[in-house]
mmCIF file of C-alpha atoms in Angstrom:
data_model
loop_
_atom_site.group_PDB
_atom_site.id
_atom_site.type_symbol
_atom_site.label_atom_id
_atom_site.label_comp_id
_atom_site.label_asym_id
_atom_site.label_seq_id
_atom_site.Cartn_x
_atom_site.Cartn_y
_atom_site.Cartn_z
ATOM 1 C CA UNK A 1 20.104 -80.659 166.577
ATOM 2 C CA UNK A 2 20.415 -82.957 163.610
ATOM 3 C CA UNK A 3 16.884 -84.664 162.494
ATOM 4 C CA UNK A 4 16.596 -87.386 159.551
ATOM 5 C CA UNK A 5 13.898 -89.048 158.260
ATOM 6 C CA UNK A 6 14.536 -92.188 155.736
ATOM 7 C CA UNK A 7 12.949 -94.699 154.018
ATOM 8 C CA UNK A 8 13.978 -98.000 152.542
ATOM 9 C CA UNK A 9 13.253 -100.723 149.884
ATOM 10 C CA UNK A 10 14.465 -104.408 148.583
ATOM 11 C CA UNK A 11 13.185 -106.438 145.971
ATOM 12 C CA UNK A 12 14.663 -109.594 144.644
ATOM 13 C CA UNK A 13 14.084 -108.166 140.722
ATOM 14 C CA UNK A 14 11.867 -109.790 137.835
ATOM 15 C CA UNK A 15 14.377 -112.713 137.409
ATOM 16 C CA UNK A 16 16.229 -114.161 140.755
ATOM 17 C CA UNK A 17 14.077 -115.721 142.853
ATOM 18 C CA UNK A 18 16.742 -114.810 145.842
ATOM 19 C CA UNK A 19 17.253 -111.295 147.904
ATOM 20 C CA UNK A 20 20.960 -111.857 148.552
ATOM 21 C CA UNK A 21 20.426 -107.842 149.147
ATOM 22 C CA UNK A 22 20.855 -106.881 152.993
ATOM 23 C CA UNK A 23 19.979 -103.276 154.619
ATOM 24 C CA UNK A 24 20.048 -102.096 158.307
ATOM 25 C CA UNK A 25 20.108 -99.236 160.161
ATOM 26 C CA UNK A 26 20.725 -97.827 163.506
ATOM 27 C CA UNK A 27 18.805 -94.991 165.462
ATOM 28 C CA UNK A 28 19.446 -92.937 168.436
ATOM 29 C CA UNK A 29 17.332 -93.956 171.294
ATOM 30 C CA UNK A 30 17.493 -90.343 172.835
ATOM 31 C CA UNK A 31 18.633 -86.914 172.282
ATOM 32 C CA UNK A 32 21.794 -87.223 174.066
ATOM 33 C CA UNK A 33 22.427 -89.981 171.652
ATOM 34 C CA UNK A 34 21.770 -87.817 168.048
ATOM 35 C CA UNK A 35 25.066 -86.245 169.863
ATOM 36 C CA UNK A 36 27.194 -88.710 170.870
ATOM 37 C CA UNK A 37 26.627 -91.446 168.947
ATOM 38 C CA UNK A 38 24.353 -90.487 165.804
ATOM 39 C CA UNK A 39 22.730 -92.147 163.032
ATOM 40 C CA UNK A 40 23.883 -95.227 161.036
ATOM 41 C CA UNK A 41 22.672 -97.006 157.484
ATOM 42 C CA UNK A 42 24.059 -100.023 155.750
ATOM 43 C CA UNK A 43 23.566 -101.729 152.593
ATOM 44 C CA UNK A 44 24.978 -104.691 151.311
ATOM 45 C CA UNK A 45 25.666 -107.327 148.150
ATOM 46 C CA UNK A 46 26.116 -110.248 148.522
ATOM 47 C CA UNK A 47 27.570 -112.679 145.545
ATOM 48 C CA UNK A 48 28.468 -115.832 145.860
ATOM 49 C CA UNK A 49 25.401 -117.780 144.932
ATOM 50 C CA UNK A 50 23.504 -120.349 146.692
ATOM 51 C CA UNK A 51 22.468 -118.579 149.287
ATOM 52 C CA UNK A 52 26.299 -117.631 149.992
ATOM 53 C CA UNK A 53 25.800 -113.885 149.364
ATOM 54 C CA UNK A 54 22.487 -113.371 151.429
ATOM 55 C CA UNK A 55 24.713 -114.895 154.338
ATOM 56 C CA UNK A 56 27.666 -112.787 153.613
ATOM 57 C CA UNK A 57 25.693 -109.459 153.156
ATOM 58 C CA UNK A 58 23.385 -110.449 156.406
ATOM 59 C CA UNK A 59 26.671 -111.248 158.336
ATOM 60 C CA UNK A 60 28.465 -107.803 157.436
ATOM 61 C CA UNK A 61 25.494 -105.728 158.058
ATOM 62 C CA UNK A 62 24.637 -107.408 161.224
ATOM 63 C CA UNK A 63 28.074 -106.918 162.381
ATOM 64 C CA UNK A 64 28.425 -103.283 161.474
ATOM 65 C CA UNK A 65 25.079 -102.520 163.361
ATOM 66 C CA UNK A 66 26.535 -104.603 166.315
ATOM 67 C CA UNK A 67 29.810 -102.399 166.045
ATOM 68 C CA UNK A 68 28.056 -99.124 166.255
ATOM 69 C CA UNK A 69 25.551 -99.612 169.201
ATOM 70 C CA UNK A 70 28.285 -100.875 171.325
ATOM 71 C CA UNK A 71 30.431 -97.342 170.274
ATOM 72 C CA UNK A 72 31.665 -95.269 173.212
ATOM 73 C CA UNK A 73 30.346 -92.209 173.013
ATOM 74 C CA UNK A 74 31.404 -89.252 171.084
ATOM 75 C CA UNK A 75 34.287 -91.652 168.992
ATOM 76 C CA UNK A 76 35.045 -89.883 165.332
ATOM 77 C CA UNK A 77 33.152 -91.696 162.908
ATOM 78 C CA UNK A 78 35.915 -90.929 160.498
ATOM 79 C CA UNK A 79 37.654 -93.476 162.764
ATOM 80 C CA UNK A 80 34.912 -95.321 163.780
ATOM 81 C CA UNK A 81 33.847 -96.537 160.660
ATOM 82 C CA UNK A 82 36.697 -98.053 158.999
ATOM 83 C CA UNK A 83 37.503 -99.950 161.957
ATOM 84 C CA UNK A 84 33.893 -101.695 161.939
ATOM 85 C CA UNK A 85 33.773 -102.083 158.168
ATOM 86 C CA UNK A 86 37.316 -104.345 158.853
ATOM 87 C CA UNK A 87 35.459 -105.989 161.546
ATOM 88 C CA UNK A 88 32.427 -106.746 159.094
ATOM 89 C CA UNK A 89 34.573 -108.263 156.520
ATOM 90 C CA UNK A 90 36.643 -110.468 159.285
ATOM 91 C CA UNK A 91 32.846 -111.799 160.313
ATOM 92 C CA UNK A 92 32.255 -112.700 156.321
ATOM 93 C CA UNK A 93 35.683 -114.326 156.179
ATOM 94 C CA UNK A 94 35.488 -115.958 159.262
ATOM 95 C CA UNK A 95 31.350 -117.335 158.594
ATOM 96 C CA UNK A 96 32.813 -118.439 154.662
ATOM 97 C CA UNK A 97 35.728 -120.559 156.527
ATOM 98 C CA UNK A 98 33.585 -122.426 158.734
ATOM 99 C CA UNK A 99 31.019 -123.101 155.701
ATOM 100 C CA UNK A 100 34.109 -124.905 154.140
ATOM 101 C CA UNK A 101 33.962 -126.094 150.910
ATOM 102 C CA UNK A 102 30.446 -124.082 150.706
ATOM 103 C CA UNK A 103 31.725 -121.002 151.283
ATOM 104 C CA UNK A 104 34.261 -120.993 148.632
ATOM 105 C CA UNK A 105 33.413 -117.168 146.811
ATOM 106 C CA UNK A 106 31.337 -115.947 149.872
ATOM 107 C CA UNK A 107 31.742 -112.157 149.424
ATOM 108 C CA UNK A 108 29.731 -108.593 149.808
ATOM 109 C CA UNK A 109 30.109 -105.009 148.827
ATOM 110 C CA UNK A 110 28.974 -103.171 151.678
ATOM 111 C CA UNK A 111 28.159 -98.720 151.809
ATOM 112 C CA UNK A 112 27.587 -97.294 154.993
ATOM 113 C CA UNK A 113 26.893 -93.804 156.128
ATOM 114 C CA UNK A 114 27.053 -92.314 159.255
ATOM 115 C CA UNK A 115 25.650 -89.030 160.625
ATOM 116 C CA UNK A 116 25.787 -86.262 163.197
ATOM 117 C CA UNK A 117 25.898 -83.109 163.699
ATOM 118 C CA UNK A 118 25.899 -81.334 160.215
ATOM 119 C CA UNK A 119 28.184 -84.151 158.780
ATOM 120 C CA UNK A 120 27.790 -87.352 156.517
ATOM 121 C CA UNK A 121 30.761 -89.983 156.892
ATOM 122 C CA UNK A 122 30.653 -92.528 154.017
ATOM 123 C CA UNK A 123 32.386 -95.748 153.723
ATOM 124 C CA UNK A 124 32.114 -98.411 151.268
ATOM 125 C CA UNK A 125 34.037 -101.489 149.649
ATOM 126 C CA UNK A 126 33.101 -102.876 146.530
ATOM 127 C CA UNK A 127 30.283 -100.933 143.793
ATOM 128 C CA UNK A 128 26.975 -100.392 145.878
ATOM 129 C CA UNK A 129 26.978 -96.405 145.876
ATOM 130 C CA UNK A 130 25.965 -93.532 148.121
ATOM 131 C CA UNK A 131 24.726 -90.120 146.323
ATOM 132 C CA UNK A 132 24.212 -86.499 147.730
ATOM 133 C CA UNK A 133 20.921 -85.037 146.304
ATOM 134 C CA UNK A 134 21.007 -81.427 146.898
ATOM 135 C CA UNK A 135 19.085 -79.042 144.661
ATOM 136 C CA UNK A 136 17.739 -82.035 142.443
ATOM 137 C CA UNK A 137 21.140 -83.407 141.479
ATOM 138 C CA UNK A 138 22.469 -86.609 142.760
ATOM 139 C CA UNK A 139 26.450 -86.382 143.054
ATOM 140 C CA UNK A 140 28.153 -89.842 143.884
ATOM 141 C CA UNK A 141 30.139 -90.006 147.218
ATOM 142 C CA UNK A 142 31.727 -93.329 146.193
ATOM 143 C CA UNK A 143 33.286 -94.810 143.448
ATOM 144 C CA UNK A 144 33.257 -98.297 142.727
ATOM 145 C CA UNK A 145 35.435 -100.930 143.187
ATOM 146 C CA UNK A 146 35.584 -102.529 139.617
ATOM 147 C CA UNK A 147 37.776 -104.257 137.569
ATOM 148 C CA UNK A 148 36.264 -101.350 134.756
ATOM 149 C CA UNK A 149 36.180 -98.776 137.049
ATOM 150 C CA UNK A 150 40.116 -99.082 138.212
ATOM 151 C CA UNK A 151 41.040 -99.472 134.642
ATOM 152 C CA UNK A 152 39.032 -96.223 134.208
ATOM 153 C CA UNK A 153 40.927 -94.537 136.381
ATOM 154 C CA UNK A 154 43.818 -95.612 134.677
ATOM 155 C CA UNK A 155 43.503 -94.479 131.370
ATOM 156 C CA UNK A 156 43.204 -97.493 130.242
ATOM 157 C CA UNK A 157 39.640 -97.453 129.488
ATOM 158 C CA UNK A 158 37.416 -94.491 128.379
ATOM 159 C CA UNK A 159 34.388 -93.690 130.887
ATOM 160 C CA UNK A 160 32.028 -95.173 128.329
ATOM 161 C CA UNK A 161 33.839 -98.157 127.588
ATOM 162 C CA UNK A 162 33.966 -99.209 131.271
ATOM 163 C CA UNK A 163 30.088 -98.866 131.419
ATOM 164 C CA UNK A 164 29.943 -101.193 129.191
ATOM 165 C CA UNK A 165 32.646 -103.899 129.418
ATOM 166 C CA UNK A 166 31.748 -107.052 130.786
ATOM 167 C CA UNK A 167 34.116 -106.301 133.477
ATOM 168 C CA UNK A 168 31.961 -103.319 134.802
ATOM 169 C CA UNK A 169 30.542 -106.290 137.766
ATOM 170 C CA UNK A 170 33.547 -107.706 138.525
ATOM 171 C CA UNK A 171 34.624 -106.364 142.131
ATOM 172 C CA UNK A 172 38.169 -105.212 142.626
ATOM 173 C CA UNK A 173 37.538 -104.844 146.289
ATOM 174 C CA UNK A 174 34.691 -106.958 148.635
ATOM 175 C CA UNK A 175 34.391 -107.967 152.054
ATOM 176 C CA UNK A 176 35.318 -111.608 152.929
ATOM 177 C CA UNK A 177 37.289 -112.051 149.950
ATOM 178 C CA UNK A 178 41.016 -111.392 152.188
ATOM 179 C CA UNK A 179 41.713 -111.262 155.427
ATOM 180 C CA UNK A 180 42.002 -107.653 155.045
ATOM 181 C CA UNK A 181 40.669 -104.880 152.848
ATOM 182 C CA UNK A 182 40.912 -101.491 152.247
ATOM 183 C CA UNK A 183 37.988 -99.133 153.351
ATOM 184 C CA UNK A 184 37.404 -96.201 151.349
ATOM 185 C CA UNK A 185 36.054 -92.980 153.529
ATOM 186 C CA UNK A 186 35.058 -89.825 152.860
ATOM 187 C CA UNK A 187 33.353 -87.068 155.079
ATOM 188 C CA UNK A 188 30.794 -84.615 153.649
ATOM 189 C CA UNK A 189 28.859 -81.609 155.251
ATOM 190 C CA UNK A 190 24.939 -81.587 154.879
ATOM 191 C CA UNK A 191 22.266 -79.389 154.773
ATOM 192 C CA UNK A 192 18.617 -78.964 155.494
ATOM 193 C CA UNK A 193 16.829 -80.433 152.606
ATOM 194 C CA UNK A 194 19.505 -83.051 151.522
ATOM 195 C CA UNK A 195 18.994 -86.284 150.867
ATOM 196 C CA UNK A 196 21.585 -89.276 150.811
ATOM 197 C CA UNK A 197 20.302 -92.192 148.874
ATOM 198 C CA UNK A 198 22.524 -95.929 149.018
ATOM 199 C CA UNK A 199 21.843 -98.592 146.562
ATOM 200 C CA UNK A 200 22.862 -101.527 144.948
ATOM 201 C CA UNK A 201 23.578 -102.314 141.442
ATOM 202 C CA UNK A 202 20.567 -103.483 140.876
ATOM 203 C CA UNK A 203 19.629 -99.757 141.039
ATOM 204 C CA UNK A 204 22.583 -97.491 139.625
ATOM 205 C CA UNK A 205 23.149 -100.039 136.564
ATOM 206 C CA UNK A 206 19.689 -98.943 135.030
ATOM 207 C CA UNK A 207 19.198 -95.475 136.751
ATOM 208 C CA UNK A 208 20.991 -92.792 135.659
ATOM 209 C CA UNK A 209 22.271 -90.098 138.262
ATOM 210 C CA UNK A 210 20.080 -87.064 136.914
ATOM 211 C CA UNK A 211 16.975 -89.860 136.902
ATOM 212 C CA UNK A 212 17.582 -90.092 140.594
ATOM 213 C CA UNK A 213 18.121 -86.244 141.320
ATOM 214 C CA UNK A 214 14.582 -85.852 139.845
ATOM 215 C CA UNK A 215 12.626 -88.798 141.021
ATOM 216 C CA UNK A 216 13.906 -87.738 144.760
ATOM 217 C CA UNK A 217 13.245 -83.898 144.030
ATOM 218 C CA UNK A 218 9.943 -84.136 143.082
ATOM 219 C CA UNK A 219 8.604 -86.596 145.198
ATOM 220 C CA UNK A 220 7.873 -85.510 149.220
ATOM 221 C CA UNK A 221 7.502 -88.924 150.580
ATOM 222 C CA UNK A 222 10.617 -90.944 150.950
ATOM 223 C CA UNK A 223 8.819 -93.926 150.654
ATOM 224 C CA UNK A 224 6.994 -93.187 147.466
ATOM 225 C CA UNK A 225 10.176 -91.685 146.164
ATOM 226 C CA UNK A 226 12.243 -95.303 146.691
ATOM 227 C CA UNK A 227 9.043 -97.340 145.187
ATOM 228 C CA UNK A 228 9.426 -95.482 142.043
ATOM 229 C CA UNK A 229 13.156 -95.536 142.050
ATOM 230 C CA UNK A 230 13.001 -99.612 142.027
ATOM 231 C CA UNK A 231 9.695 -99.829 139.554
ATOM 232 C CA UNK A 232 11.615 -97.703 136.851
ATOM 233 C CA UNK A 233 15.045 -100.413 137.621
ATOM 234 C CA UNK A 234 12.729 -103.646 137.523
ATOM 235 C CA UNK A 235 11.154 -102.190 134.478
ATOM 236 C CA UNK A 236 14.185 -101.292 132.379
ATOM 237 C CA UNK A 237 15.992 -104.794 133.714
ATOM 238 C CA UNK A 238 15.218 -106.242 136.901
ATOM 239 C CA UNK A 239 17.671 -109.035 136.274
ATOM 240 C CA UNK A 240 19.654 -108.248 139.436
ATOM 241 C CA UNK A 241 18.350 -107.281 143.579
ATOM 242 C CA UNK A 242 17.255 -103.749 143.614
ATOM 243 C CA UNK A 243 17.847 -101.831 147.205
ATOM 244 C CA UNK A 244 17.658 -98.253 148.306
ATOM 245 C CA UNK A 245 17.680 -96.361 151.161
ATOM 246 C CA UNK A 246 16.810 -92.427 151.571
ATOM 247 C CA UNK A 247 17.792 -90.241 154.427
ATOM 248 C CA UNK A 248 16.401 -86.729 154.101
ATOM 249 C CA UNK A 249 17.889 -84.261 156.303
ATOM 250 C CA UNK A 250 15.580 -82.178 158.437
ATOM 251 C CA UNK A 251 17.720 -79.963 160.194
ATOM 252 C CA UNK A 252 21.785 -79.979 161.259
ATOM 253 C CA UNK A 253 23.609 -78.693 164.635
ATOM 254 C CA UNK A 254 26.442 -76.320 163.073
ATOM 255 C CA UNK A 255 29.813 -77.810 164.491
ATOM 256 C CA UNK A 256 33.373 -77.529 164.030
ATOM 257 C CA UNK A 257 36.200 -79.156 164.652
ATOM 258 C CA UNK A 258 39.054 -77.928 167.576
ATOM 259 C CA UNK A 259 41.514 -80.492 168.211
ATOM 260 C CA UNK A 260 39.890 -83.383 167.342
ATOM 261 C CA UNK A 261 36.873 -82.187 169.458
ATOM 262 C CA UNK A 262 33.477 -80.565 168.363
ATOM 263 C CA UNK A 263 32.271 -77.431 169.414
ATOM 264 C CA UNK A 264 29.397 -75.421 168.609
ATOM 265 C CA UNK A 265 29.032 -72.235 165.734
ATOM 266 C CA UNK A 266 26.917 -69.821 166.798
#
């Protein structure tokens, strides 16, 4: 049956004195669960300021963890997860109106990955990122949710001019910023040996893709591997949070699909 291992890391950079960075996960308690209910990791962003973004990112995280222990067992998480991610950013809305006046700009990104079986559901608002290292490249599962990256995708800007813009931060898409927001999903097959990696900005802004590919590659222990990845971001800027997490695949249960149900390859 599927077997993970992962590691994770947050540090508040060389310049803010605040982690308004938030990361949870949830584990199966037994073997029935790695079936029926799986594996989940979160990371969130919080902006905002004054403390407003550590309480948005803490309030989506926590509610998304609260979401998924409470699932009924063997629900799609390609359904499953778009439905808590709407929940999480009703929480942030709801905990920035009763701050009031204090709350004004409470908002998170949030990236969350779910897994069972020999699949890897991703969903994320806003620009923290989940990659697919496979063979020592990292290949992004998300795209971000930028004022640069949308105009990127328009035309209107060139792939290098968006990465540079001062536009490339601004979020097109967070949670708590509406009432509603639109969840982007995606659902990828792993295999033994893979490793899915979620991070802020703090991380992808001075990390290059093929940096992470290698850094991940070559290094056996997760937790090593993540300790590098945020000493090479602090040292190149540091002026943001810096989070990761690492899930390396161990081993999968082949399944497939009939009806909306799973069953077994042999």
């Amino acid at each position: 049956m599927l077997d993970v291992e992962f590691a994770q890391v947050s540090d508040p950079g060389r310049i803010r004195e605040q982690n308004e960075d938030c990361l949870g996960y949830v584990l199966p308690e037994s073997p029935a669960q790695v079936r029926s209910r799986g594996w989940l990791f979160a990371l969130a962003d919080g902006v905002g300021g004054h403390q407003q973004g550590e309480v948005a990112s803490r309030a989506a995280v926590e509610s998304l963890l609260a979401g998924f222990r409470a699932v009924t067992a063997g629900e799609s998480h390609l359904a499953l997860l778009p439905r808590l991610v709407q929940a999480a950013n009703a929480q942030v809305h709801e905990t920035a109106l009763v701050a009031g006046a204090g709350g004004t700009g409470m908002a998170t990104t949030l990236v969350a990955c779910a897994l069972r079986f020999d699949r890897a559901v991703v969903a994320h608002v806003g620009d923290s990122r989940c990659y697919l290292v496979r063979s020592g490249r990292a290949m992004a599962l998300t795209r971000d949710h930028t004022v640069a990256s949308e105009q990127a995708r328009l035309g209107i800007l060139s792939a290098q001019e968006a990465a540079a813009v001062p536009t490339r931060h601004v979020l097109s898409r967070s949670l708590g910023a509406n009432l509603f927001v639109s969840v982007e999903i995606s659902d990828n097959h792993v295999l033994p040996g893979d490793v899915l990696l979620l991070c802020s900005d703090g991380l992808h802004g001075p990390v290059g893709a093929s940096e992470m590919g290698r850094i991940v590659s070559h290094t056996s222990d997760l937790k090593s591997a993540a300790q590098e990845l945020m000493a090479l971001a602090n040292q190149r800027d540091g002026s943001d949070n810096i989070s990761v997490q690492l899930i390396r695949i161990r081993s999968v249960e082949r399944m497939g699909m009939y009806r909306g149900r799973p069953y077994k390859l042999r």
